[in-house]
Short mmCIF file of C-alpha atoms in Angstrom, two decimals:
data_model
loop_
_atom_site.label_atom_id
_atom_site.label_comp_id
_atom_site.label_asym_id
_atom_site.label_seq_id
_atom_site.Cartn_x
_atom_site.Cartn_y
_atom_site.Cartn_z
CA UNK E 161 0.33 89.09 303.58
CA UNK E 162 -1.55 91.98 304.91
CA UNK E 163 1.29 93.93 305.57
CA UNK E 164 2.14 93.24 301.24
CA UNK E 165 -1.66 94.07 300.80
CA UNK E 166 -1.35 97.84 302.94
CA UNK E 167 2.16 98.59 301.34
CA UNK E 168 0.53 98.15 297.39
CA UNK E 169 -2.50 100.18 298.64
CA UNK E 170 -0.51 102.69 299.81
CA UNK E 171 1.92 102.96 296.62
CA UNK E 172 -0.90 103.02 294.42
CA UNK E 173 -2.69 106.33 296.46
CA UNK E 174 0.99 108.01 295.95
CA UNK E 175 1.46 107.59 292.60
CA UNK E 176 -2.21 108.36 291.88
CA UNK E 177 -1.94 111.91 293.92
CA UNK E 178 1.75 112.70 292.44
CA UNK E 179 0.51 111.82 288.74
CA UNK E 180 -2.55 113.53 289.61
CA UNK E 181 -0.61 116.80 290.97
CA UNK E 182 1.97 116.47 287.44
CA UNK E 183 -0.89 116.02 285.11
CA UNK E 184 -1.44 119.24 285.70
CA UNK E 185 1.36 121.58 287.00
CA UNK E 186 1.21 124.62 285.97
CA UNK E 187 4.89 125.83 286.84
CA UNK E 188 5.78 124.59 282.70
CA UNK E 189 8.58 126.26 281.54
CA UNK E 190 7.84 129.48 279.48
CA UNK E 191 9.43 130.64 276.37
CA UNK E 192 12.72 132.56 276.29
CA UNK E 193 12.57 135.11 273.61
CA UNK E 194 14.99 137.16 271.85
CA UNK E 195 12.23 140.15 271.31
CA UNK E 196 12.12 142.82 273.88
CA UNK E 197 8.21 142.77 274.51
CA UNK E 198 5.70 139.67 273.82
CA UNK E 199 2.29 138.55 274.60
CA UNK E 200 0.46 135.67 274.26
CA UNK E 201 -3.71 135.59 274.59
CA UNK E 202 -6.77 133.39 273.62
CA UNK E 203 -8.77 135.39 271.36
CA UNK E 204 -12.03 133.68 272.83
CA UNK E 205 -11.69 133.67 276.52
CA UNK E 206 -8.87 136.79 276.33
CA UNK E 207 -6.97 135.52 278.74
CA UNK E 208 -3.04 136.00 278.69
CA UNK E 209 -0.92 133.00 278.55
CA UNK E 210 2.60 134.65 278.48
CA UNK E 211 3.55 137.83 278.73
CA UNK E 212 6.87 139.64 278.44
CA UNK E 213 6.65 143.56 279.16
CA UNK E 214 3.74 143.72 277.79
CA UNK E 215 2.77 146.75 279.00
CA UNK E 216 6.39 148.88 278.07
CA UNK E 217 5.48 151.46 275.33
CA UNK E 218 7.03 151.31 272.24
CA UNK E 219 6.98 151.78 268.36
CA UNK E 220 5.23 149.33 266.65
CA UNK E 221 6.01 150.08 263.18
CA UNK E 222 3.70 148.78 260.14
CA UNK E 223 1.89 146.65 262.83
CA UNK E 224 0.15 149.76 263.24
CA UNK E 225 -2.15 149.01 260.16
CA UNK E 226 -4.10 146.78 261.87
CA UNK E 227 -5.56 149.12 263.60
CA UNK E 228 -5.73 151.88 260.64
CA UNK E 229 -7.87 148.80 258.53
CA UNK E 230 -10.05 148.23 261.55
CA UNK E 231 -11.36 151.44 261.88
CA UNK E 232 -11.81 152.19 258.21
CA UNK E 233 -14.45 149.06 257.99
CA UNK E 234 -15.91 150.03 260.83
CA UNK E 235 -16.15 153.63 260.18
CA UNK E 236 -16.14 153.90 256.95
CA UNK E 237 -18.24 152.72 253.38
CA UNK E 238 -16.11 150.13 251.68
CA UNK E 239 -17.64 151.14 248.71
CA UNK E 240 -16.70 154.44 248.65
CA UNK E 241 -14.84 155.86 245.77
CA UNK E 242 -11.58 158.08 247.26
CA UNK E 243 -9.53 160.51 244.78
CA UNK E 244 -5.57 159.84 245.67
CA UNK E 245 -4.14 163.34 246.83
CA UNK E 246 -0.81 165.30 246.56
CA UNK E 247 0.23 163.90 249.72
CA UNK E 248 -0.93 160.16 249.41
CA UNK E 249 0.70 159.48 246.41
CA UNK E 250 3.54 157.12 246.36
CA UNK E 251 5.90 160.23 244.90
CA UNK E 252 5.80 161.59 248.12
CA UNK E 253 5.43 158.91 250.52
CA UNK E 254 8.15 156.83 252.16
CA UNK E 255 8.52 153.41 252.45
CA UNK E 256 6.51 150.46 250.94
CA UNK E 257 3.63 151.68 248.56
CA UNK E 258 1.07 150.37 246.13
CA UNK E 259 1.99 153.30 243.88
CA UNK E 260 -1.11 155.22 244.03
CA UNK E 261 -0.95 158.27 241.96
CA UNK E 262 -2.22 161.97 242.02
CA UNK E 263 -5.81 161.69 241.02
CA UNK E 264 -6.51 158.12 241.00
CA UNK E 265 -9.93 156.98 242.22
CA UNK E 266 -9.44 153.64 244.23
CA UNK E 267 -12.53 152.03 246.68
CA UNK E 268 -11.41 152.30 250.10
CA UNK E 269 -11.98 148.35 250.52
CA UNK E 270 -9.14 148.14 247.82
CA UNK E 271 -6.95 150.53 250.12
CA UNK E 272 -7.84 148.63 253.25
CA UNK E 273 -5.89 145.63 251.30
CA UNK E 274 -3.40 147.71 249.75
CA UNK E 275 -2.71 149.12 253.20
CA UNK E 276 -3.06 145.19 254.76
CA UNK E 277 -1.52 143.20 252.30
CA UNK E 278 1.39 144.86 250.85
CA UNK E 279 1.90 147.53 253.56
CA UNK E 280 1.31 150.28 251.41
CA UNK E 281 2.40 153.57 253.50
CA UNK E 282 0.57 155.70 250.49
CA UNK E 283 -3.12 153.99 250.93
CA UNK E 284 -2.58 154.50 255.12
CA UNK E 285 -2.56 158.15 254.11
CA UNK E 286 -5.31 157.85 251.35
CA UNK E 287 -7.42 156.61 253.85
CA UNK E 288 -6.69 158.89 256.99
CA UNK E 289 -7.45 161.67 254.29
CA UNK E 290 -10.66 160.59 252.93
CA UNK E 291 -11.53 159.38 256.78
CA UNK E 292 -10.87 162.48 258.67
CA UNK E 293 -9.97 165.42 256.32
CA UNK E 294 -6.16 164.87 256.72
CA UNK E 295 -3.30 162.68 259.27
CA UNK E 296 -3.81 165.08 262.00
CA UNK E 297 -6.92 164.83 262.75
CA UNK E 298 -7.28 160.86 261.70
CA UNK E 299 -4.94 160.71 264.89
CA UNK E 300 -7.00 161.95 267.13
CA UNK E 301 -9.87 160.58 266.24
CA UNK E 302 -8.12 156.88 265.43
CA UNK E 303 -7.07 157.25 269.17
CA UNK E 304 -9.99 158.52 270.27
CA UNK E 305 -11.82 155.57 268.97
CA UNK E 306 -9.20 153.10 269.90
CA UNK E 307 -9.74 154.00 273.76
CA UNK E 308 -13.23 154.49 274.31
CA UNK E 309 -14.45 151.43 271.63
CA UNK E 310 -11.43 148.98 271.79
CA UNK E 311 -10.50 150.09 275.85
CA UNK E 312 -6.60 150.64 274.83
CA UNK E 313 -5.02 152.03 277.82
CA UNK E 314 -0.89 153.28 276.30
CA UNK E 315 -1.36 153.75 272.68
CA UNK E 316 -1.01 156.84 270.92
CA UNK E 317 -1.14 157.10 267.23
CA UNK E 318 0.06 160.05 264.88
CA UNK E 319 0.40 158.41 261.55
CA UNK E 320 -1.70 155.66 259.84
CA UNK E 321 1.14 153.85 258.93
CA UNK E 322 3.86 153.42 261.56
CA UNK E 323 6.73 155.25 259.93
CA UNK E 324 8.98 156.27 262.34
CA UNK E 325 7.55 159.37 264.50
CA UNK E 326 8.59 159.58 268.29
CA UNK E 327 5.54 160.09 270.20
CA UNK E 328 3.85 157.05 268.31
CA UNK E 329 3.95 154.39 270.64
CA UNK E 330 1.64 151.18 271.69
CA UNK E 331 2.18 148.32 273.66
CA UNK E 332 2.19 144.57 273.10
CA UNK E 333 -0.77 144.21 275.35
CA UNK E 334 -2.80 147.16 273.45
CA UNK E 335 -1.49 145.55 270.33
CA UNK E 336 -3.13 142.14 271.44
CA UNK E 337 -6.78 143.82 272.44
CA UNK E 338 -6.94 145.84 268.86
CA UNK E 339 -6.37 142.56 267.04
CA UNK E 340 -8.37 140.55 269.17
CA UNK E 341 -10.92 143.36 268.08
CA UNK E 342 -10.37 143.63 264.38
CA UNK E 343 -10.67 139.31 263.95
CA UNK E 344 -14.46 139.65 265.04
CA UNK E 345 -15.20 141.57 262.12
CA UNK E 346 -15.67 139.13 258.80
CA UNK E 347 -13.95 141.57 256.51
CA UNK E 348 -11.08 142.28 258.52
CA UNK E 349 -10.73 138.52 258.83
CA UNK E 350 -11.19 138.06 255.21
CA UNK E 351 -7.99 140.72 254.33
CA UNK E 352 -6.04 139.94 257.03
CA UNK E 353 -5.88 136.15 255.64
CA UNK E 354 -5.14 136.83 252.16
CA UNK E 355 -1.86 135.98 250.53
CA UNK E 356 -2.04 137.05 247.54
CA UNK E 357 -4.49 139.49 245.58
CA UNK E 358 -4.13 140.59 241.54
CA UNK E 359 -4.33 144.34 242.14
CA UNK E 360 -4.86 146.89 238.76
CA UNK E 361 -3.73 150.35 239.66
CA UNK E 362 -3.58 153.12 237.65
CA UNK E 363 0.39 152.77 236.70
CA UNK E 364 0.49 149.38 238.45
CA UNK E 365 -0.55 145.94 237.56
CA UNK E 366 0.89 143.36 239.72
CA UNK E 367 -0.03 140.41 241.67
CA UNK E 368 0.24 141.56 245.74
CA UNK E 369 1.92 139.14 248.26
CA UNK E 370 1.47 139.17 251.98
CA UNK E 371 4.89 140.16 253.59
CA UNK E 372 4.31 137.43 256.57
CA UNK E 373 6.57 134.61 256.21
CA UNK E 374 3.75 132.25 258.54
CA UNK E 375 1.27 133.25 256.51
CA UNK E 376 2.70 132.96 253.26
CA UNK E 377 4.14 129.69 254.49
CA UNK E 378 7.53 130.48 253.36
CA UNK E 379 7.74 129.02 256.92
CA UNK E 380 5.14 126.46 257.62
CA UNK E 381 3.24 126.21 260.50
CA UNK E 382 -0.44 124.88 260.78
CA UNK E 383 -3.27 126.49 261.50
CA UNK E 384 -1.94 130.40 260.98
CA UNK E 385 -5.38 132.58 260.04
CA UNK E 386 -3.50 135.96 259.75
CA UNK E 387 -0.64 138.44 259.90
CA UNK E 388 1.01 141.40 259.73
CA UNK E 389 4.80 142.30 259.92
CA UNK E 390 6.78 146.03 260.59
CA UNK E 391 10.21 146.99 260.46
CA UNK E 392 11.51 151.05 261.26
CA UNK E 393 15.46 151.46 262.01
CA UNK E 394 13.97 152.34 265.73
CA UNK E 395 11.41 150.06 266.50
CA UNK E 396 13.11 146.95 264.82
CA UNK E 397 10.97 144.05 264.15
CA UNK E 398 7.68 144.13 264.65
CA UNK E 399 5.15 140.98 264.25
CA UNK E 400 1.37 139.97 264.66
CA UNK E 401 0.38 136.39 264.56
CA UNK E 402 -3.07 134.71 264.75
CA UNK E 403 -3.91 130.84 264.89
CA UNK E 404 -6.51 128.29 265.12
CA UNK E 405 -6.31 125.00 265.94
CA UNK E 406 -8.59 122.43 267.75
CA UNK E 407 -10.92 124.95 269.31
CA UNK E 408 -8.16 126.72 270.67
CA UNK E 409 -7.63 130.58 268.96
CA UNK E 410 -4.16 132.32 270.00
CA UNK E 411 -2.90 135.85 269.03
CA UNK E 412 0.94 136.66 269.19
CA UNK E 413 2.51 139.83 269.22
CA UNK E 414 6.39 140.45 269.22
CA UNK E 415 8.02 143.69 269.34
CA UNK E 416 11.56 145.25 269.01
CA UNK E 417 13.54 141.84 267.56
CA UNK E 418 17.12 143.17 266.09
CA UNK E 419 16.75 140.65 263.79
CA UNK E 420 13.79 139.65 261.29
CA UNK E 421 14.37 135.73 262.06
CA UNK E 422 14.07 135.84 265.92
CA UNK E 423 10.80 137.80 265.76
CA UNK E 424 9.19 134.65 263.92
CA UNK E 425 11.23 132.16 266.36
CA UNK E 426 9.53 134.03 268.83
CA UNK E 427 6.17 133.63 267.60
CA UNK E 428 6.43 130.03 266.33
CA UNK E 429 7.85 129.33 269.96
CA UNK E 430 4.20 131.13 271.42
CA UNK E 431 2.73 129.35 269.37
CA UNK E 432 3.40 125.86 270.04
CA UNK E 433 3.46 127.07 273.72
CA UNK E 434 -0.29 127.49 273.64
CA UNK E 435 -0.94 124.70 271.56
CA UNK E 436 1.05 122.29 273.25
CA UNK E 437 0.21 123.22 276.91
CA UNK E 438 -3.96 124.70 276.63
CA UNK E 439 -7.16 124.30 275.75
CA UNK E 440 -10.35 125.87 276.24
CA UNK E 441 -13.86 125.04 277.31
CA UNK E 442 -16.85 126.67 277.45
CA UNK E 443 -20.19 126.85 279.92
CA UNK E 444 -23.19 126.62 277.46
CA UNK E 445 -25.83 129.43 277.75
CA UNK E 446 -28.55 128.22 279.94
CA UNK E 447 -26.82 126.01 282.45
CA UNK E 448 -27.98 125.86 285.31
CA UNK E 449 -26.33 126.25 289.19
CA UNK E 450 -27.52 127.10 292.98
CA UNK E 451 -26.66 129.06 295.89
CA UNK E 452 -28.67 126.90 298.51
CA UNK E 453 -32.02 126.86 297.56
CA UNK E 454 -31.87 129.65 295.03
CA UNK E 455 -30.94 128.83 291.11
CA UNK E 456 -29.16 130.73 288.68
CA UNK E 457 -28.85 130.56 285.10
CA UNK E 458 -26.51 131.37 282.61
CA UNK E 459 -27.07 134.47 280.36
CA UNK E 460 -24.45 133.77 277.70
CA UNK E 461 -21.82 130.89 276.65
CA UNK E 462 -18.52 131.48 278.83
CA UNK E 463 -15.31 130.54 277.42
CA UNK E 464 -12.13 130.08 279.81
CA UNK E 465 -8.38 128.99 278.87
CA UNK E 466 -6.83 126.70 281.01
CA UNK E 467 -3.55 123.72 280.95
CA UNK E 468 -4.73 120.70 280.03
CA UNK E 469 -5.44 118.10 282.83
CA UNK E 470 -5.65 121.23 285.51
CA UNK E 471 -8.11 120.75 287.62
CA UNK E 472 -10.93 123.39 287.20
CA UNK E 473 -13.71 124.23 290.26
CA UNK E 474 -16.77 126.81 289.53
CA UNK E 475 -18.24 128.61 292.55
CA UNK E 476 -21.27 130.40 292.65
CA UNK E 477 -21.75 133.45 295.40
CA UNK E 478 -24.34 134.64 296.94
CA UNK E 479 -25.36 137.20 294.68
CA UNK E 480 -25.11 135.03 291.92
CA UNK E 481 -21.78 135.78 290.49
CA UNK E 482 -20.02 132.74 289.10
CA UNK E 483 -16.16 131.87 289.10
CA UNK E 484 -13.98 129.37 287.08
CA UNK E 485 -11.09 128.92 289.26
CA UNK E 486 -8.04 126.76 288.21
CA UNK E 487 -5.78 124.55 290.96
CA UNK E 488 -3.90 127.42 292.01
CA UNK E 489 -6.72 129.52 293.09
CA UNK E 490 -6.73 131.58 289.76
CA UNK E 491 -9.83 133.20 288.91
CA UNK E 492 -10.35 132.30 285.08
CA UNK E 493 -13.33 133.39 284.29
CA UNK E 494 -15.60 135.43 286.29
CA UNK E 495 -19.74 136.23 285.22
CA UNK E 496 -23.11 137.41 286.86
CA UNK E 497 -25.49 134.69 286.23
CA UNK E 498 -29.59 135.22 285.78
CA UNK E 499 -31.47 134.58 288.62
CA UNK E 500 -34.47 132.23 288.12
CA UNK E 501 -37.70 132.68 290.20
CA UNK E 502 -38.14 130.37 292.90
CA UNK E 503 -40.36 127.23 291.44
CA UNK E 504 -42.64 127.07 293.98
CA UNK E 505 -43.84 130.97 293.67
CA UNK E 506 -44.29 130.33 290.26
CA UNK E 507 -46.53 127.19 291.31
CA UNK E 508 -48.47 129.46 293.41
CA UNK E 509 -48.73 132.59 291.05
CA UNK E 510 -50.24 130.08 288.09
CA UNK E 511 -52.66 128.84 290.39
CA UNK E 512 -53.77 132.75 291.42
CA UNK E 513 -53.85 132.87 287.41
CA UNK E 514 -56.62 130.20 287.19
CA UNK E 515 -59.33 131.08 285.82
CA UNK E 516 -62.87 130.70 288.11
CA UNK E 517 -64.27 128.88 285.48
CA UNK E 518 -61.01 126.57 285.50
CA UNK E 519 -61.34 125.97 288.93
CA UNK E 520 -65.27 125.39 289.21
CA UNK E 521 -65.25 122.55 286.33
CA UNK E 522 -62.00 120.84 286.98
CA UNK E 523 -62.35 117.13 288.08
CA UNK E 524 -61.82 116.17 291.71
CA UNK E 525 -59.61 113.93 290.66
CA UNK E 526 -56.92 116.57 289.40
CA UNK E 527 -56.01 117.02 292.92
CA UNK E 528 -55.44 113.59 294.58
CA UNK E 529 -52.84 111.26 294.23
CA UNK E 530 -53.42 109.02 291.27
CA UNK E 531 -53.26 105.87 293.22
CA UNK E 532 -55.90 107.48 295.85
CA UNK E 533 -57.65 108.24 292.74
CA UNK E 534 -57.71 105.19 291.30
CA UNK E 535 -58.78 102.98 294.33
CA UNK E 536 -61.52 105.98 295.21
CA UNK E 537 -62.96 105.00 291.59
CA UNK E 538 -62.90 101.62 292.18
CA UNK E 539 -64.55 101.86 295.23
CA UNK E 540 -67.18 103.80 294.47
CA UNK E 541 -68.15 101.71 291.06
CA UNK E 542 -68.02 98.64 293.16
CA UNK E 543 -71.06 100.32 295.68
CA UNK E 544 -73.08 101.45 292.23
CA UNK E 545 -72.39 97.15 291.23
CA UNK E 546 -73.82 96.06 294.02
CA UNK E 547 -76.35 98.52 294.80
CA UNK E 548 -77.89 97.75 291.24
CA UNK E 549 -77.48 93.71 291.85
CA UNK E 550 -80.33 94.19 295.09
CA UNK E 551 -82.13 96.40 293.10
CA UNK E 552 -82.65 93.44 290.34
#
């Protein structure tokens, strides 16, 4: 019987520790993709969840618009007024266009959609003119302002648009940063959602339709928040995805597809890869931890991506820096916590504070232990009761 008793014990400590261990595994299968470069991130936490030469340079087509819209709300007034040139009309631009015309006056919110929504090549240039003076110098200071703001390390920019030039190149990973960038600001958010806008141009009247087949929902898929799509004969297909769902916020880039169907299999694929296998969780601001007898504090919520069921540990150095570290000894997260004075100095420092007046008049009693207190009172009334019975 015992031996029956130590053999069912034992079973059940296996199976606990090798359902434990499977729960979460992190060595899940990743995607295979037909597109040349990929990466997969959590817009909240930033961390990368797949990644497929990220980091190779290469020519991102109309995906480029992203970051053209980006830095026109940021930079510029939305409500400006801008007068269509020579060179921005559609007459002599290639490519997709809203059909802007010589002379037309257009806001440059309405050419931040134009450019957005219907990939209009001609409002890309309207707005690098009116930006900067003219393309040239919009490219240097687009890229200017794409390193030292955004922290892109391999892009480099000469057109607002993405047609086909050889030295303008970006990467997937650059890509993913400038879009993780644009979706904080509300009006980016609010174009790069839109699927259709009625849009009165000077010689055009027409009802504008996002090109993104997710978005759109020409091919369904919950939860998609935004989009844009490219295609040049040498950078083939191009695609940026973003997507929401239960608290978790993923951005998908795809690069150089040969065909227009594998770069959304490639992104739906990414997509259910992070949904399926991740979640996120957050540290609230204020919570508290401690390095022997010091505490620390946290300055800010921290937000950190991890499989679900993986076993997460936080450690707190010395100096006060905290880590989120996952089962394999991943750092996830990494942030330098407040330091919070020692309670007893700040016992000691209000009492220096007292007043004299606070000391001199407070009650004996504020000092002892209430039960020393009470039995002292007691005491002494029962001395004043029978002091005044001899008296009488």
């Amino acid at each position: 019987m015992r031996k029956i008793i130590l053999f069912i014990t034992t079973m059940i400590v296996i199976n606990f520790l090798f359902v434990s261990k499977a729960f979460g595994d992190s060595n899940l299968s990743s995607p295979t993709l037909a597109s040349e470069a990929a990466i997969l991130i959590e817009a909240n936490s930033g961390q990368v969840l797949y990644d497929k030469n990220s980091q190779s340079q290469m020519y991102p087509a109309s995906v480029t618009k992203i970051a053209t819209a980006i830095y026109a709300i940021e930079i510029g007034n939305l409500n400006d007024i801008v007068t269509i040139s020579s060179n921005a009309s559609a007459r002599n631009v290639d490519g997709t266009t809203v059909f802007l015309e010589k002379g037309e006056e257009v806001s440059l919110k309405k050419l931040i959609q134009g450019l957005l929504i219907n990939s209009g090549n001609d409002a890309g240039i309207a707005i690098a003119e009116h930006l900067s003076g003219n393309v040239e110098q919009f490219s240097e200071d687009i890229n200017s302002y794409l390193k030292n703001v955004i922290g892109v390390q391999n892009t480099n920019f000469e057109n607002p648009h993405g047609l086909f030039d050889s030295e303008h190149r970006t990467t997937a990973e650059d890509l993913a940063k400038i879009t993780n960038f644009a979706m904080q600001n509300e009006t980016f958010r609010e174009i790069f959602s839109t699927k259709e806008l009625k849009w009165d141009g000077q010689t055009w009247d027409t009802t504008l339709l996002t090109h993104h087949k997710l978005l759109k929902e020409e091919i369904p898929y919950e939860g998609i928040t935004g989009g844009k799509n490219g295609y040049v004969n040498r950078s083939g297909y191009t695609l940026a995805t973003t997507a929401e769902r239960d608290g978790l916020s993923l951005i998908v880039i795809t690069l150089k597809s040969s065909r227009n169907n594998d770069s959304y299999n490639d992104t739906i694929k990414l997509l259910d890869y992070g949904f399926e296998n991740y979640k996120s969780s957050t540290i609230p601001k204020g919570t508290t931890f401690k390095v022997e007898d010091q505490k620390y504090v946290t300055s800010d919520k921290i937000t950190y991506t991890h499989l679900k069921g993986e076993q997460i540990s936080k450690t707190t150095k010395e100096d006060g820096t905290l880590e989120v570290i996952n089962q394999e000894g991943i750092v996830l997260a990494s942030s330098q916590l407040v330091k919070v004075l020692n309670e007893n100095n700040n016992t000691k420092t209000e009492i220096k504070n007292k007043s004299i007046n606070e000391i001199r008049f407070g009650s004996i009693f504020d000092y002892l232990n209430p039960y020393l207190a009470f039995f002292s009172l007691a005491y002494i009334l029962i001395i004043i009761g029978l002091v005044s019975r001899r008296k009488t």
